[in-house]
Short mmCIF file of C-alpha atoms in Angstrom, two decimals:
data_model
loop_
_atom_site.label_atom_id
_atom_site.label_comp_id
_atom_site.label_asym_id
_atom_site.label_seq_id
_atom_site.Cartn_x
_atom_site.Cartn_y
_atom_site.Cartn_z
CA ASN B 1 1.79 5.64 21.66
CA GLN B 2 2.07 7.36 25.16
CA PHE B 3 5.80 6.40 25.51
CA ILE B 4 6.61 7.60 21.85
CA LYS B 5 4.60 10.91 22.75
CA GLU B 6 6.58 11.52 25.98
CA GLU B 7 10.01 10.51 24.50
CA PHE B 8 9.82 12.06 21.03
CA ASN B 9 6.79 14.26 21.06
CA ILE B 10 5.30 12.25 18.21
CA THR B 11 1.74 10.97 17.96
CA SER B 12 1.03 8.33 15.37
CA ASN B 13 -2.39 8.06 13.85
CA ILE B 14 -1.81 5.14 11.57
CA GLY B 15 -2.21 1.41 12.49
CA TRP B 16 0.02 -0.95 10.40
CA MET B 17 -1.23 -4.63 10.78
CA LEU B 18 0.34 -6.40 7.86
CA ASP B 19 0.65 -9.94 8.91
CA PRO B 20 -1.85 -11.05 11.49
CA PHE B 21 -3.93 -14.07 10.17
CA GLY B 22 -7.16 -12.16 10.29
CA HIS B 23 -8.56 -8.95 11.63
CA SER B 24 -11.67 -8.71 13.77
CA GLU B 25 -14.11 -5.78 14.21
CA GLY B 26 -12.62 -5.60 17.70
CA ASN B 27 -9.36 -4.71 16.11
CA ALA B 28 -10.95 -1.85 14.38
CA LEU B 29 -12.62 -0.56 17.72
CA ILE B 30 -9.39 -0.72 19.60
CA HIS B 31 -7.41 1.15 17.07
CA SER B 32 -10.02 3.88 16.58
CA THR B 33 -10.46 4.12 20.48
CA LEU B 34 -6.69 4.68 20.78
CA GLY B 35 -6.89 7.55 18.54
CA PHE B 36 -5.76 5.94 15.14
CA GLU B 37 -7.47 7.52 12.04
CA TYR B 38 -6.10 5.04 9.57
CA LEU B 39 -5.44 1.30 9.48
CA VAL B 40 -3.45 -0.78 6.96
CA ILE B 41 -4.29 -4.55 6.73
CA ASN B 42 -3.36 -7.36 4.48
CA ARG B 43 -4.61 -10.96 5.13
CA ILE B 44 -8.26 -11.33 4.17
CA ASP B 45 -10.05 -14.34 2.62
CA TYR B 46 -8.90 -14.50 -1.14
CA GLN B 47 -12.52 -14.62 -2.56
CA GLU B 48 -13.40 -11.36 -0.41
CA HIS B 49 -10.31 -9.79 -1.71
CA LYS B 50 -11.12 -10.47 -5.35
CA GLY B 51 -14.69 -9.13 -4.82
CA ARG B 52 -13.30 -6.01 -3.29
CA VAL B 53 -10.82 -5.51 -6.18
CA GLU B 54 -13.70 -5.91 -8.64
CA ASN B 55 -15.84 -3.40 -6.59
CA GLY B 56 -13.23 -0.92 -5.82
CA THR B 57 -13.57 -1.41 -2.15
CA LEU B 58 -10.01 -2.15 -0.83
CA GLU B 59 -10.45 1.12 1.11
CA PHE B 60 -13.59 1.88 3.17
CA ILE B 61 -14.48 3.45 6.42
CA TRP B 62 -14.66 0.74 9.17
CA LYS B 63 -17.35 1.57 11.69
CA PRO B 64 -16.98 -1.16 14.38
CA PHE B 65 -20.17 -2.50 15.97
CA ASN B 66 -22.07 0.43 14.23
CA GLY B 67 -20.84 2.56 17.11
CA ASP B 68 -19.57 6.20 17.14
CA LYS B 69 -15.96 5.28 16.26
CA SER B 70 -14.68 4.70 12.78
CA ILE B 71 -11.23 4.20 11.00
CA PHE B 72 -10.20 4.68 7.38
CA THR B 73 -9.02 1.22 6.32
CA ASN B 74 -6.80 0.08 3.44
CA ILE B 75 -6.48 -3.54 2.42
CA LEU B 76 -3.14 -4.01 0.36
CA PRO B 77 -3.61 -4.97 -3.30
CA TYR B 78 -1.59 -8.26 -2.77
CA HIS B 79 1.01 -9.30 -0.18
CA TYR B 80 2.72 -7.22 2.44
CA GLY B 81 5.82 -6.79 0.38
CA THR B 82 7.04 -6.07 -3.11
CA SER B 83 5.09 -9.28 -4.13
CA SER B 84 5.78 -11.89 -6.96
CA TYR B 85 4.22 -9.44 -9.45
CA PHE B 86 7.50 -7.45 -9.18
CA ASN B 87 10.00 -10.30 -8.95
CA PHE B 88 12.06 -8.49 -11.64
CA LEU B 89 13.09 -5.90 -8.93
CA HIS B 90 14.85 -8.79 -6.94
CA ASP B 91 16.48 -10.63 -9.74
CA GLU B 92 20.15 -10.25 -8.93
CA THR B 93 21.10 -12.53 -11.98
CA LYS B 94 20.06 -9.56 -14.03
CA LYS B 95 22.57 -6.79 -13.53
CA ILE B 96 21.09 -3.34 -13.60
CA ASN B 97 21.51 -2.30 -17.24
CA TYR B 98 20.16 1.07 -17.98
CA ASN B 99 19.49 0.18 -21.53
CA ARG B 100 16.71 -2.38 -20.20
CA ILE B 101 15.37 0.13 -17.54
CA ALA B 102 12.71 1.20 -20.09
CA ASN B 103 11.39 -2.42 -20.35
CA PHE B 104 11.50 -2.73 -16.53
CA THR B 105 9.59 0.47 -16.13
CA GLU B 106 7.07 -0.38 -18.76
CA THR B 107 6.31 -3.80 -17.07
CA PHE B 108 6.32 -2.11 -13.61
CA VAL B 109 3.83 0.56 -14.66
CA SER B 110 1.51 -1.85 -16.34
CA LEU B 111 1.40 -4.05 -13.34
CA VAL B 112 0.69 -1.19 -10.96
CA LYS B 113 -2.10 0.09 -13.15
CA ASN B 114 -3.71 -3.40 -13.16
CA LYS B 115 -3.45 -3.37 -9.27
CA THR B 116 -5.02 0.07 -8.70
CA ASN B 117 -8.43 -1.34 -9.72
CA GLY B 118 -9.36 -1.96 -6.16
CA TYR B 119 -9.35 1.70 -5.24
CA LEU B 120 -11.41 4.81 -6.15
CA HIS B 121 -8.46 7.11 -6.72
CA ASP B 122 -5.05 7.05 -8.75
CA GLN B 123 -2.74 6.82 -5.72
CA TYR B 124 -0.95 3.53 -5.08
CA LEU B 125 0.90 2.28 -1.92
CA PHE B 126 3.71 0.36 -3.45
CA LEU B 127 5.71 -1.56 -0.78
CA LEU B 128 9.43 -2.04 -1.57
CA GLY B 129 11.01 -5.23 -0.02
CA ASP B 130 9.63 -8.42 1.67
CA ASP B 131 10.78 -11.29 3.84
CA PHE B 132 14.40 -11.80 3.46
CA THR B 133 14.94 -9.24 0.72
CA PHE B 134 16.82 -6.46 2.57
CA TYR B 135 19.95 -8.31 2.76
CA LYS B 136 20.30 -7.13 -0.87
CA LYS B 137 18.65 -3.81 -0.22
CA ASP B 138 21.27 -1.76 -2.16
CA TYR B 139 20.51 -3.84 -5.30
CA LEU B 140 16.69 -3.46 -4.68
CA ASN B 141 17.00 0.35 -4.04
CA LYS B 142 19.15 0.99 -7.14
CA LYS B 143 16.75 -0.88 -9.43
CA ALA B 144 13.70 0.93 -7.85
CA GLU B 145 15.47 4.25 -8.17
CA ALA B 146 16.39 3.64 -11.88
CA ILE B 147 12.66 3.00 -12.48
CA MET B 148 11.73 6.10 -10.54
CA ASN B 149 14.28 8.17 -12.51
CA HIS B 150 13.06 6.85 -15.78
CA ILE B 151 9.53 7.62 -14.89
CA LYS B 152 10.55 11.14 -13.90
CA THR B 153 12.58 11.85 -17.13
CA ASN B 154 10.38 10.04 -19.67
CA SER B 155 7.77 12.34 -21.36
CA THR B 156 5.28 9.59 -21.88
CA TYR B 157 5.02 9.02 -18.23
CA LYS B 158 5.24 12.81 -17.37
CA ASN B 159 2.40 13.62 -19.83
CA ASN B 160 0.19 11.06 -18.04
CA ASN B 161 0.97 12.44 -14.63
CA ILE B 162 2.66 9.18 -13.49
CA THR B 163 5.17 9.61 -10.70
CA MET B 164 7.01 7.27 -8.33
CA PHE B 165 8.85 8.45 -5.18
CA TYR B 166 9.75 7.17 -1.66
CA SER B 167 7.06 8.05 0.68
CA THR B 168 5.39 7.26 3.89
CA PRO B 169 1.92 5.95 5.05
CA SER B 170 1.02 9.49 6.27
CA LYS B 171 1.78 11.00 2.90
CA TYR B 172 -0.21 8.33 1.08
CA PHE B 173 -3.23 8.78 3.10
CA LYS B 174 -2.96 12.65 2.81
CA ALA B 175 -2.82 12.36 -0.97
CA VAL B 176 -5.75 9.79 -1.07
CA LYS B 177 -7.93 12.16 1.04
CA GLN B 178 -7.12 15.04 -1.27
CA LYS B 179 -7.93 12.88 -4.47
CA LEU B 180 -11.18 11.76 -3.01
CA SER B 181 -12.23 15.25 -1.92
CA GLU B 182 -11.42 16.57 -5.50
CA LYS B 183 -13.51 13.78 -7.17
CA ASN B 184 -16.25 14.28 -4.44
CA ILE B 185 -16.10 10.59 -3.64
CA GLU B 186 -16.97 9.21 -0.22
CA LEU B 187 -15.76 5.74 0.80
CA ALA B 188 -18.27 3.16 1.81
CA ILE B 189 -19.05 2.82 5.60
CA GLU B 190 -18.91 -0.77 6.59
CA THR B 191 -19.90 -2.38 9.90
CA ASN B 192 -20.40 -5.83 11.38
CA LEU B 193 -17.24 -6.84 9.58
CA ASP B 194 -14.59 -9.32 10.36
CA PHE B 195 -11.67 -10.74 8.23
CA PHE B 196 -10.63 -14.20 9.12
CA PRO B 197 -9.10 -15.92 6.20
CA TYR B 198 -7.78 -19.00 7.66
#
């Protein structure tokens, strides 16, 4: 962080730990001590993940060791990539046929809505790509952009305030904080918490 600040005058406040096989309370303390305000993690025990989806607690305020530091923590709704739920995005055997984009979009929106159950707001951090998928990034981006365009131009989605666009983690967290504030929702504060799935 110090190097990036000195070289580019940029200060990051988001920790992005998608593939460690577990996350300790010490991780949360180190990140918050270094000035990070947000943390995105992935691998937690599948039973705990299921419970958090059911309780809407995939996001929370992690207060390590019940001290004076805390960090807004997001647990991804599935894997650290586009996930098998969205395999139709990666299927190169199906050429992008704009007559079928409506069906792709309907499937996509339905799956995303199902995955938002673990959160207390209507924002969704959808990751595009995965291990070994960016060798065909042009195909992946074209299909994603076709879905984005269909959502943008279809009145059904517009009337239901559904939008999809390329974004960043900082924009996501800004939108989430705004939505939580509008709904007067406070995230749970959690302490004495480790995630060691394996």
